[in-house]
CSV table of C-alpha atoms in Angstrom, one decimal:
chain,number,residue,atom,x,y,z
A,1,MET,CA,4.7,-46.7,-59.0
A,2,PRO,CA,7.6,-47.5,-56.6
A,3,GLU,CA,9.6,-44.5,-58.0
A,4,THR,CA,6.8,-42.1,-57.0
A,5,ALA,CA,6.3,-43.7,-53.7
A,6,ALA,CA,9.9,-43.2,-52.6
A,7,PRO,CA,9.8,-39.3,-52.8
A,8,ALA,CA,6.5,-39.2,-51.0
A,9,THR,CA,7.9,-41.1,-48.1
A,10,GLU,CA,10.9,-38.9,-48.0
A,11,LEU,CA,8.7,-35.7,-47.9
A,12,THR,CA,6.5,-37.2,-45.1
A,13,SER,CA,9.5,-38.0,-43.1
A,14,GLN,CA,10.9,-34.5,-43.5
A,15,TYR,CA,7.5,-33.0,-42.5
A,16,LEU,CA,7.4,-35.2,-39.5
A,17,ALA,CA,10.9,-34.1,-38.4
A,18,GLN,CA,9.9,-30.4,-38.9
A,19,VAL,CA,6.7,-30.8,-36.9
A,20,THR,CA,8.3,-32.7,-34.0
A,21,GLY,CA,11.0,-30.0,-33.9
A,22,ASP,CA,8.5,-27.2,-33.9
A,23,LEU,CA,6.5,-29.0,-31.1
A,24,GLU,CA,9.6,-29.3,-28.9
A,25,ARG,CA,10.4,-25.6,-29.5
A,26,ASN,CA,6.8,-24.7,-28.7
A,27,ALA,CA,6.9,-26.7,-25.5
A,28,LYS,CA,10.2,-25.1,-24.4
A,29,GLU,CA,8.8,-21.6,-25.2
A,30,GLN,CA,5.7,-22.3,-23.1
A,31,GLU,CA,7.9,-23.4,-20.2
A,32,ARG,CA,10.0,-20.3,-20.4
A,33,ILE,CA,7.0,-17.9,-20.6
A,34,SER,CA,5.2,-19.7,-17.7
A,35,ALA,CA,8.4,-19.4,-15.6
A,36,GLU,CA,8.6,-15.6,-16.4
A,37,ILE,CA,4.9,-15.2,-15.5
A,38,ALA,CA,5.5,-17.0,-12.1
A,39,SER,CA,8.4,-14.7,-11.3
A,40,LEU,CA,6.5,-11.6,-12.3
A,41,GLN,CA,3.6,-12.6,-10.1
A,42,GLU,CA,6.0,-13.1,-7.1
A,43,GLN,CA,7.5,-9.6,-7.8
A,44,LEU,CA,4.0,-8.1,-8.0
A,45,ALA,CA,2.9,-9.7,-4.7
A,46,ALA,CA,6.1,-8.3,-3.0
A,47,VAL,CA,5.5,-4.8,-4.5
A,48,GLN,CA,1.9,-4.9,-3.4
A,49,HIS,CA,2.9,-5.9,0.2
A,50,ASN,CA,5.4,-3.1,0.3
A,51,HIS,CA,2.7,-0.7,-0.9
A,52,THR,CA,0.3,-1.6,1.9
A,53,VAL,CA,3.1,-1.2,4.5
A,54,LEU,CA,4.0,2.2,3.1
A,55,VAL,CA,0.4,3.3,3.2
A,56,ASN,CA,0.0,2.2,6.8
A,57,VAL,CA,3.2,4.1,7.7
A,58,GLN,CA,1.8,7.2,5.9
A,59,GLN,CA,-1.4,7.0,7.8
A,60,ALA,CA,0.4,6.5,11.1
A,61,LEU,CA,2.6,9.6,10.5
A,62,GLY,CA,-0.5,11.6,9.6
A,63,LEU,CA,0.8,12.6,6.2
A,64,PRO,CA,-1.7,13.7,3.5
A,65,GLN,CA,-2.4,11.1,0.8
A,66,PRO,CA,-1.5,12.3,-2.7
A,67,PRO,CA,-3.3,9.8,-5.0
A,68,ALA,CA,-6.2,12.2,-5.6
A,69,GLN,CA,-4.0,14.7,-7.4
A,70,PRO,CA,-2.7,12.5,-10.3
A,71,THR,CA,-6.3,11.6,-11.1
A,72,ALA,CA,-7.3,15.3,-11.4
A,73,ASP,CA,-4.2,15.9,-13.5
A,74,ALA,CA,-5.0,12.9,-15.7
A,75,GLU,CA,-8.6,14.3,-16.2
A,76,SER,CA,-7.3,17.7,-17.2
A,77,ALA,CA,-4.8,16.1,-19.5
A,78,THR,CA,-7.4,14.0,-21.3
A,79,VAL,CA,-9.8,16.8,-21.8
A,80,PRO,CA,-8.0,18.7,-24.6
A,81,SER,CA,-7.7,15.6,-26.8
A,82,PRO,CA,-11.3,15.8,-28.3
A,83,ARG,CA,-10.7,19.6,-28.9
A,84,GLN,CA,-7.7,18.9,-31.1
A,85,LYS,CA,-9.5,16.3,-33.2
A,86,THR,CA,-12.8,18.1,-33.8
A,87,PRO,CA,-11.7,21.4,-35.3
A,88,ALA,CA,-10.4,19.9,-38.5
A,89,ALA,CA,-13.5,17.8,-39.1
A,90,ARG,CA,-16.4,19.9,-37.9
A,91,GLY,CA,-15.4,23.5,-37.6
A,92,ARG,CA,-15.2,26.2,-34.9
A,93,LYS,CA,-18.9,25.7,-33.8
A,94,HIS,CA,-18.1,22.3,-32.4
A,95,GLU,CA,-15.1,23.7,-30.6
A,96,ALA,CA,-17.3,26.0,-28.6
A,97,ARG,CA,-19.8,23.2,-27.8
A,98,LYS,CA,-17.2,20.7,-26.6
A,99,SER,CA,-15.1,23.3,-24.7
A,100,VAL,CA,-18.1,23.8,-22.4
A,101,ALA,CA,-18.8,20.1,-21.8
A,102,PRO,CA,-15.5,19.0,-20.0
A,103,PRO,CA,-16.0,21.3,-17.0
A,104,LYS,CA,-19.3,19.6,-16.3
A,105,LYS,CA,-17.6,16.2,-16.2
A,106,ALA,CA,-14.9,17.5,-13.8
A,107,ALA,CA,-17.5,19.1,-11.6
A,108,ALA,CA,-19.4,15.9,-11.5
A,109,LYS,CA,-16.4,13.8,-10.6
A,110,LYS,CA,-15.1,16.1,-7.8
A,111,PRO,CA,-18.0,15.5,-5.4
A,112,GLN,CA,-17.4,11.7,-5.7
A,113,ALA,CA,-14.1,12.0,-3.9
A,114,LYS,CA,-15.7,13.7,-0.8
A,115,PRO,CA,-17.6,10.6,0.4
A,116,ALA,CA,-14.5,8.5,0.2
A,117,ASP,CA,-12.6,11.1,2.2
A,118,ALA,CA,-15.4,11.2,4.8
A,119,ALA,CA,-15.3,7.4,5.1
A,120,LYS,CA,-11.5,7.5,5.7
A,121,THR,CA,-11.8,10.2,8.4
A,122,ALA,CA,-14.7,8.3,10.1
A,123,GLN,CA,-12.4,5.5,11.1
A,124,PRO,CA,-10.0,6.1,14.0
A,125,THR,CA,-6.4,6.5,13.1
A,126,LEU,CA,-3.7,4.1,14.1
A,127,VAL,CA,-2.3,6.6,16.6
A,128,GLU,CA,-5.7,6.9,18.3
A,129,LEU,CA,-6.1,3.1,18.5
A,130,ILE,CA,-2.6,2.7,20.0
A,131,ARG,CA,-3.3,5.5,22.6
A,132,ARG,CA,-6.5,3.9,23.7
A,133,HIS,CA,-4.8,0.5,24.0
A,134,LEU,CA,-1.9,1.9,26.0
A,135,LEU,CA,-4.4,3.5,28.5
A,136,GLU,CA,-6.1,0.1,28.9
A,137,LEU,CA,-2.9,-1.8,29.7
A,138,THR,CA,-1.8,-2.6,33.2
A,139,GLU,CA,1.6,-4.0,32.2
A,140,PRO,CA,4.1,-3.0,29.6
A,141,ARG,CA,3.7,-4.7,26.2
A,142,SER,CA,5.9,-5.1,23.2
A,143,ALA,CA,5.1,-3.8,19.7
A,144,ALA,CA,4.3,-7.3,18.5
A,145,GLU,CA,1.9,-7.9,21.4
A,146,ILE,CA,0.2,-4.5,20.8
A,147,SER,CA,-0.1,-5.3,17.1
A,148,ALA,CA,-1.7,-8.7,17.8
A,149,ALA,CA,-4.1,-7.2,20.3
A,150,LEU,CA,-5.2,-4.5,17.8
A,151,GLY,CA,-5.7,-7.1,15.1
A,152,LYS,CA,-8.0,-9.1,17.4
A,153,ALA,CA,-10.0,-6.0,18.4
A,154,HIS,CA,-10.2,-4.8,14.8
A,155,PRO,CA,-10.1,-7.8,12.4
A,156,GLU,CA,-11.3,-5.6,9.5
A,157,ARG,CA,-8.0,-3.7,9.5
A,158,GLN,CA,-4.4,-4.8,9.0
A,159,PHE,CA,-1.7,-3.9,11.6
A,160,ALA,CA,1.9,-4.6,10.6
A,161,ASP,CA,4.5,-4.9,13.4
A,162,LYS,CA,6.8,-2.4,11.8
A,163,VAL,CA,4.1,0.2,11.4
A,164,VAL,CA,3.0,-0.2,15.0
A,165,ARG,CA,6.6,0.1,16.2
A,166,VAL,CA,7.2,3.3,14.2
A,167,THR,CA,4.0,4.7,15.6
A,168,LEU,CA,4.9,3.8,19.2
A,169,GLU,CA,8.4,5.5,18.8
A,170,GLY,CA,6.6,8.6,17.5
A,171,LEU,CA,4.4,8.7,20.5
A,172,VAL,CA,7.5,8.2,22.8
A,173,ALA,CA,9.1,11.2,21.0
A,174,LYS,CA,6.0,13.3,21.7
A,175,SER,CA,6.0,12.2,25.4
A,176,GLN,CA,2.6,10.4,24.8
A,177,ALA,CA,4.0,7.0,25.6
A,178,GLU,CA,6.8,5.5,27.7
A,179,ARG,CA,9.5,3.1,26.5
A,180,THR,CA,11.3,0.6,28.7
A,181,LYS,CA,13.9,-2.1,28.0
A,182,GLN,CA,14.3,-5.5,29.5
A,183,GLY,CA,17.4,-7.1,28.0
A,184,ARG,CA,17.0,-6.9,24.3
A,185,SER,CA,13.2,-6.5,24.4
A,186,VAL,CA,11.4,-3.2,24.3
A,187,PHE,CA,8.1,-2.5,26.0
A,188,TYR,CA,5.7,0.4,25.8
A,189,THR,CA,3.2,1.8,28.3
A,190,ALA,CA,1.0,4.9,28.7
A,191,PRO,CA,2.7,7.9,30.2
A,192,GLY,CA,2.4,8.2,34.0
A,193,PRO,CA,3.8,10.3,36.9
A,194,LYS,CA,7.4,9.7,37.7
A,195,PRO,CA,8.3,9.1,41.4
A,196,ALA,CA,11.1,11.7,41.3
A,197,GLU,CA,8.5,14.4,40.4
A,198,THR,CA,6.3,13.8,43.5
A,199,PRO,CA,6.5,16.3,46.4
A,200,GLU,CA,7.7,13.6,48.8
A,201,ALA,CA,10.7,12.9,46.7
A,202,GLN,CA,11.6,16.6,46.4
A,203,ALA,CA,11.2,17.0,50.2
A,204,GLN,CA,13.7,14.2,51.1
A,205,PRO,CA,16.9,16.2,50.4
A,206,ALA,CA,15.7,18.9,52.8
A,207,HIS,CA,15.7,16.5,55.8
A,208,THR,CA,19.2,15.3,55.1
A,209,ASP,CA,20.7,18.8,55.5
A,210,HIS,CA,19.8,19.0,59.2
């Protein structure tokens, strides 16, 4: 009896050592994977933030939005897949039946994009909102102040300071806004008549000649 008990205790001790080692490895692996997941989530949040900023810039510049085209290409690319599988199994009759079906699906999906486009066009663009705000101002305002005011007036939308600044510079380039500097700060106002362009300013040099 004592001879058989000794090998049994040695086996149990070996199993315990293996199990404890596996548990430590498993715990370390869980920590490593959780750290990778946390870093990936941070990267995803940063990429999503950059995406929203780029979309706002695209809307401010009035560029067309291309996301609708890849979806149409994806639909056209997925349509031929059932045609290639069915001929070998069911014959040429099934090819003719299924070749007629995909255009119906595409025709049904195209009208769904129109209400979404109509909803986007119903809202005023960022350029229109900034023009209206500049006309209501009595004093020059910075891009950050204009962005904060628009955020209060339209809480359902997001206004990034960078996007508002880019839009304001575009309006200045089109002579639809005026840009003034006070030290390092830049302020914007609605375009107005300049004193040098008034008839009184142009008539002053004529009196100096006499």
